[in-house]
Coordinates of N, CA and C in Angstrom, one line a residue:
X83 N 38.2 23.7 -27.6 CA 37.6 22.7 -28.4 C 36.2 22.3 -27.7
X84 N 34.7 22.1 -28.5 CA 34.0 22.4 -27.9 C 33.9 20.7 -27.4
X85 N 33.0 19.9 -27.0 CA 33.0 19.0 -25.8 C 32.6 17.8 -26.7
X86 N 31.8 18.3 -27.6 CA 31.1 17.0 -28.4 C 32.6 17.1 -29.4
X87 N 33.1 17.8 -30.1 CA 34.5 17.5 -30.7 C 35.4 16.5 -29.3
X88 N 35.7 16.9 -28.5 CA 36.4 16.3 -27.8 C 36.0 14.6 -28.0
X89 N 34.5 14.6 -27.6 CA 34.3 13.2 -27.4 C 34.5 12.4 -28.5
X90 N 34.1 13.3 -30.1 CA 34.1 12.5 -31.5 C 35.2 11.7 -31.5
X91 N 36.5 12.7 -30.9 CA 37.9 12.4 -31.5 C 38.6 11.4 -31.0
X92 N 37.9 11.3 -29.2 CA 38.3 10.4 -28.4 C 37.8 8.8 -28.8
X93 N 36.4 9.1 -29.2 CA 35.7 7.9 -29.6 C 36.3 7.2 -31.0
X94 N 37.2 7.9 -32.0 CA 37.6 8.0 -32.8 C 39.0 7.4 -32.7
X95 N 39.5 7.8 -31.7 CA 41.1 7.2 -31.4 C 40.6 5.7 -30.7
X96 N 39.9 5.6 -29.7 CA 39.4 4.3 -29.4 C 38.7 3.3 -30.2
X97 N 38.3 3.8 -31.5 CA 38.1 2.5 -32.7 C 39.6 2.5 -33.0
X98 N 40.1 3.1 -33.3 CA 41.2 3.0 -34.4 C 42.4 1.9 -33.4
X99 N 42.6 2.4 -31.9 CA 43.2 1.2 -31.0 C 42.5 0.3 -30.8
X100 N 41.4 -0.2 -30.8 CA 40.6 -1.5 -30.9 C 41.0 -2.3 -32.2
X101 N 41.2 -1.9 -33.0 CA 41.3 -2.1 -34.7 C 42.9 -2.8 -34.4
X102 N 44.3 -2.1 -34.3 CA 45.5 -2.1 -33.9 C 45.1 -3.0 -33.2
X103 N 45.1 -3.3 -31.9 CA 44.9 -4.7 -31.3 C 44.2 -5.9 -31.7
X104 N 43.3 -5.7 -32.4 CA 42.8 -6.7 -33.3 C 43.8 -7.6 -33.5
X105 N 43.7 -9.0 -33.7 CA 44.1 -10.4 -34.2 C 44.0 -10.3 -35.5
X106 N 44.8 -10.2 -36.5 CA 44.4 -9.9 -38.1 C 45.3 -10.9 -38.5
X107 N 45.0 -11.9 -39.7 CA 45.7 -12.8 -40.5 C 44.9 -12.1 -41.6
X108 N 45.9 -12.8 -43.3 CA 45.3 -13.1 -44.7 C 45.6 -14.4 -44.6
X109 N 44.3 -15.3 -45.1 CA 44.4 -16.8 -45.7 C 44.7 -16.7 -46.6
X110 N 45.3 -17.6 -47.1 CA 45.3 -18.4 -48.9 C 44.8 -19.5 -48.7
X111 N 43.7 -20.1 -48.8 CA 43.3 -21.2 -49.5 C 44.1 -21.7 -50.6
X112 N 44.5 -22.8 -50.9 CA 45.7 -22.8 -52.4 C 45.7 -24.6 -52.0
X113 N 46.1 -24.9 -53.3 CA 46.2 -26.5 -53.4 C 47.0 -27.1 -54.6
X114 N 47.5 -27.8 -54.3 CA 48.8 -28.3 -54.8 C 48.7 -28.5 -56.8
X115 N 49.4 -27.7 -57.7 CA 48.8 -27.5 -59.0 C 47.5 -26.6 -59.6
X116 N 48.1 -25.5 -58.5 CA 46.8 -24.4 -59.1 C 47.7 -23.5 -59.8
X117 N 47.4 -23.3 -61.5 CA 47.8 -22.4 -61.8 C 48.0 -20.9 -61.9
X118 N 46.9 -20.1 -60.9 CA 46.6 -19.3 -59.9 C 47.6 -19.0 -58.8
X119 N 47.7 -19.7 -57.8 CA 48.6 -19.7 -56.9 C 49.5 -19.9 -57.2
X120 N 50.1 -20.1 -58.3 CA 51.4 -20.3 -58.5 C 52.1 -19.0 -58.8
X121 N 51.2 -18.5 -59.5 CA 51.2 -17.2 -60.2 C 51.2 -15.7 -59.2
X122 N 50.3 -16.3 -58.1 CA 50.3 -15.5 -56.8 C 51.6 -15.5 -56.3
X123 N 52.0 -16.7 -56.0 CA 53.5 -16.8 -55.3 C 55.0 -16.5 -56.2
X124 N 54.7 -16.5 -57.1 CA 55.4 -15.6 -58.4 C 55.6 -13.8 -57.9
X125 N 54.2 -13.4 -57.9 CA 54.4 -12.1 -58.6 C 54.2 -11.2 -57.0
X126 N 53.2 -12.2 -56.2 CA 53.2 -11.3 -54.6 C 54.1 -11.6 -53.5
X127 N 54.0 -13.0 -53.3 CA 54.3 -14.0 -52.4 C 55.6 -13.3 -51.5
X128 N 56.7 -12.8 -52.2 CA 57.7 -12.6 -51.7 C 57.8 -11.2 -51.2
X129 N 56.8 -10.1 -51.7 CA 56.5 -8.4 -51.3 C 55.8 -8.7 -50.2
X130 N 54.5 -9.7 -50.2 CA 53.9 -9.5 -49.0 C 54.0 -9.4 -47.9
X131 N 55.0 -9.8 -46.9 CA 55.4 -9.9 -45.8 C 56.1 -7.9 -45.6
X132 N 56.6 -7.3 -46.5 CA 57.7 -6.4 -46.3 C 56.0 -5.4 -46.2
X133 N 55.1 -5.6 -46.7 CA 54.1 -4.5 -47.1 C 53.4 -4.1 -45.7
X134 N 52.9 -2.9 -45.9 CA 51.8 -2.6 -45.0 C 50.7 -3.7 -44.5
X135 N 50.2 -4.2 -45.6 CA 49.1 -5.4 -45.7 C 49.9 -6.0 -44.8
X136 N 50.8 -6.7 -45.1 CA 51.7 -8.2 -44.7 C 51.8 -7.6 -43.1
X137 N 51.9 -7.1 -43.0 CA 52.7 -6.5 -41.4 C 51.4 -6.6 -40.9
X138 N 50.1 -6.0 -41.4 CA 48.6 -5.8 -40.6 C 47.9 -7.6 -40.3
X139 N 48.2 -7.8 -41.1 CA 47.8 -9.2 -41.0 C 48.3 -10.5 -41.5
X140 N 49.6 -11.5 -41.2 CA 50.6 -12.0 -41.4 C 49.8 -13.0 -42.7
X141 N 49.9 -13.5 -43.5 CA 49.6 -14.8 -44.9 C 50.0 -16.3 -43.7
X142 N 48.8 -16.4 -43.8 CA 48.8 -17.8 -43.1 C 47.8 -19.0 -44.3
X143 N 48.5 -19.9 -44.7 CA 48.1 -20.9 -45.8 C 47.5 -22.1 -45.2
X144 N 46.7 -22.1 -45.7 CA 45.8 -23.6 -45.8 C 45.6 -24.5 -47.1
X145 N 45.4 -25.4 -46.7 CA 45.2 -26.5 -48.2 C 44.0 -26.5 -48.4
X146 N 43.4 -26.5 -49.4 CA 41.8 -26.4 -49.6 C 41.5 -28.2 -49.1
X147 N 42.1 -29.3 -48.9 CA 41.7 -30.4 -49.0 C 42.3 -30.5 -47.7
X148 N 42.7 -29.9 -46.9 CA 42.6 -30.2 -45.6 C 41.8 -29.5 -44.4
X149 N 42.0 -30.3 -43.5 CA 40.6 -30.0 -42.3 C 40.7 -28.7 -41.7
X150 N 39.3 -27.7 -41.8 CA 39.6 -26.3 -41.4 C 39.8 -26.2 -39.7
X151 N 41.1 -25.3 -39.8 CA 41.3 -25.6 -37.8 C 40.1 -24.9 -37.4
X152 N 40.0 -25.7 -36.4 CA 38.6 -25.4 -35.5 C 38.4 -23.8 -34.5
X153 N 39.9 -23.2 -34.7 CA 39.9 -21.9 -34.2 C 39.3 -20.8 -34.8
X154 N 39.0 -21.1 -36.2 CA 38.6 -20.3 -37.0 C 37.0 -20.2 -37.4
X155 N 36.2 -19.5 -37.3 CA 35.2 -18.9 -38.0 C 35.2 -18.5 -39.7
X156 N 34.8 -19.6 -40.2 CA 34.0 -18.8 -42.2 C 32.7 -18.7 -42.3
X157 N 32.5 -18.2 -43.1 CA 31.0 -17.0 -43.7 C 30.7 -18.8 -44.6
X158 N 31.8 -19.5 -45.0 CA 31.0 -20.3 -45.9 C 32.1 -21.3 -46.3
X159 N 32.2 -22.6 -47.3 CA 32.9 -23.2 -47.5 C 34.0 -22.4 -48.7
X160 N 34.6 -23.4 -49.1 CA 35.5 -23.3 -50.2 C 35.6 -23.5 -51.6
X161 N 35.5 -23.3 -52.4 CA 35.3 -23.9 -53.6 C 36.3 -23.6 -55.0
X162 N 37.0 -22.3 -54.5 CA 38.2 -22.2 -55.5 C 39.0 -21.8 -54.5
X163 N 40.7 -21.7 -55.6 CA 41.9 -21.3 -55.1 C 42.6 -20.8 -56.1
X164 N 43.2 -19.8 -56.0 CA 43.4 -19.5 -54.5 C 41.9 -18.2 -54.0
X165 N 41.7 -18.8 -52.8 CA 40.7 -17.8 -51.7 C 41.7 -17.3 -50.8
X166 N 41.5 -15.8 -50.7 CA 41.9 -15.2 -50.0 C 41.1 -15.0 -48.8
X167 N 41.5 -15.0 -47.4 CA 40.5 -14.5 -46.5 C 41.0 -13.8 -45.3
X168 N 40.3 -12.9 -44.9 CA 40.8 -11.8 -44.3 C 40.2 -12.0 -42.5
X169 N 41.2 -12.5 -41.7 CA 40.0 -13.0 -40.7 C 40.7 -12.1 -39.2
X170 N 39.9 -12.0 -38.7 CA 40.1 -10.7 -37.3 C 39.4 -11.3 -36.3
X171 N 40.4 -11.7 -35.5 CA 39.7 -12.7 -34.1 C 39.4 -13.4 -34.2
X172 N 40.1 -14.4 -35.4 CA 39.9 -15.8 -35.9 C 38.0 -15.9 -36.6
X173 N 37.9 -14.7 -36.8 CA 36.7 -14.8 -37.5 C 36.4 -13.7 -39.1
X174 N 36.0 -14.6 -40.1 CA 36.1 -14.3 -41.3 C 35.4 -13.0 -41.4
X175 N 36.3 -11.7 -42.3 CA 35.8 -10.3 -42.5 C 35.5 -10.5 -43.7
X176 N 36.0 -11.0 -44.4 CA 36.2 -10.3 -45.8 C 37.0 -11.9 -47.1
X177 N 36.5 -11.7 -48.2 CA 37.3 -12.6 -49.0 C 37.1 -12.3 -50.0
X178 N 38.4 -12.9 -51.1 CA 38.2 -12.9 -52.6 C 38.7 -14.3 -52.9
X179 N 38.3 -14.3 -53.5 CA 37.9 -15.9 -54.7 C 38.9 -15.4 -56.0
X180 N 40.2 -16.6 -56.0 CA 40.6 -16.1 -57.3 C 41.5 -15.4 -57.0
X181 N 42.5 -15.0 -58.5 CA 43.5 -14.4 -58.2 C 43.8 -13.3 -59.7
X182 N 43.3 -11.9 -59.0 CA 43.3 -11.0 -60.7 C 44.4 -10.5 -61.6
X183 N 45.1 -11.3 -60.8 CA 46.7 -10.5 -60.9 C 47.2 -9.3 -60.1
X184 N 48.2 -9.1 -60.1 CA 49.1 -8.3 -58.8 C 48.5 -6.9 -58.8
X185 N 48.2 -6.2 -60.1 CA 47.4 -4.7 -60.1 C 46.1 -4.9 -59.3
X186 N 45.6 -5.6 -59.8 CA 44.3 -5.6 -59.2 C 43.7 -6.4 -57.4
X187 N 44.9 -7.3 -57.3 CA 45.1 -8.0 -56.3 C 45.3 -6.7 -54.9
X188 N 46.3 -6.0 -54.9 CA 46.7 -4.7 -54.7 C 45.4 -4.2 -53.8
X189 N 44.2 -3.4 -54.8 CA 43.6 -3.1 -54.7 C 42.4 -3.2 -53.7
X190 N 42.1 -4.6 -54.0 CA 41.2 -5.4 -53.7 C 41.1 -5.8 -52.1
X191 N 42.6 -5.7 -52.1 CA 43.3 -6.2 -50.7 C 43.0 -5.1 -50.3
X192 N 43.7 -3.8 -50.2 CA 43.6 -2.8 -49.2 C 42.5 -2.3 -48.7
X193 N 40.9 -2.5 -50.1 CA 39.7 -2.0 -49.6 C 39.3 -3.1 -48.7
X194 N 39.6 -4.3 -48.9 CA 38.9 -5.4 -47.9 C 39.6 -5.3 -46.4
X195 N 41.1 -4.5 -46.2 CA 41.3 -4.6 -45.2 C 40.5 -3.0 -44.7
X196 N 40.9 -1.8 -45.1 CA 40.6 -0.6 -44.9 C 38.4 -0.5 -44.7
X197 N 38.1 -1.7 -44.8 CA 36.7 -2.0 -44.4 C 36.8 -2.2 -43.0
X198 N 37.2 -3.5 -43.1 CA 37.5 -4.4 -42.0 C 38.4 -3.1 -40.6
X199 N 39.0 -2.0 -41.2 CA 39.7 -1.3 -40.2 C 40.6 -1.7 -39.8
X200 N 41.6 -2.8 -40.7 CA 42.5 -3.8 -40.2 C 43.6 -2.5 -40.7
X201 N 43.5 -2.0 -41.8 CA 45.0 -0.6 -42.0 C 43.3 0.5 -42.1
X202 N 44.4 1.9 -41.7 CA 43.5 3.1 -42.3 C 43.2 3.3 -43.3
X203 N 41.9 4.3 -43.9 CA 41.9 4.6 -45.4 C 43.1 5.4 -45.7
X204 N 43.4 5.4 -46.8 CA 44.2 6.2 -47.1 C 44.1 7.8 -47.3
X205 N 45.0 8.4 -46.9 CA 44.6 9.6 -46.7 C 44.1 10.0 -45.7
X206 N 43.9 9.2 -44.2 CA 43.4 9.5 -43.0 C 44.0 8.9 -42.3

């Protein structure tokens, strides 16, 4: 194997264990009488933990009307719910606003983590 292959692959396994050790949560932003969130905790709420997602980065909930813990880093405030946020070393990667339903939810989720390098792309 020639030497610059060696190094790609090396340098390559050491993103991917930097990533793995990573601090990863998903927020929910959500507040008491959202028809949204309700609907989240209906149709995801109870898969998520068993899933690849769930396992990469545990669902930790906040109230939109309570004080943001001070351990955390956001890109910005709040303004709907449910907000999803995708945060790595207690600092914000990634979010969605809203809730599209479970197909599209799905989706949405794996590209914002598979950016973030929180899971692999698929197929690699």
């Amino acid at each position: 194997m020639p030497l610059r292959h060696l190094i790609a692959s090396l340098a390559l396994l050491c993103a991917s264990a930097l990533s793995v050790l990573a601090d990863s949560e998903l927020l929910m932003i959500e507040q008491q009488g959202c028809h949204y969130c309700a609907r989240w905790n209906q149709e995801v709420a109870h898969k998520y933990p068993q899933t690849a997602e769930g396992r990469a980065a545990p669902l930790r909930r906040l109230d939109i009307h309570d004080p943001l813990p001070a351990d955390l880093s956001f890109e910005d405030g709040f303004h709907f719910t449910p907000t999803f946020v995708l945060m790595v070393d207690g600092t914000e990667v990634s979010r969605l606003e809203g809730y599209p339903g479970e197909d599209f939810f799905w989706g949405l989720l794996a590209r914002m983590m598979t950016e973030a390098r929180v899971l692999p792309a698929a197929g690699g």
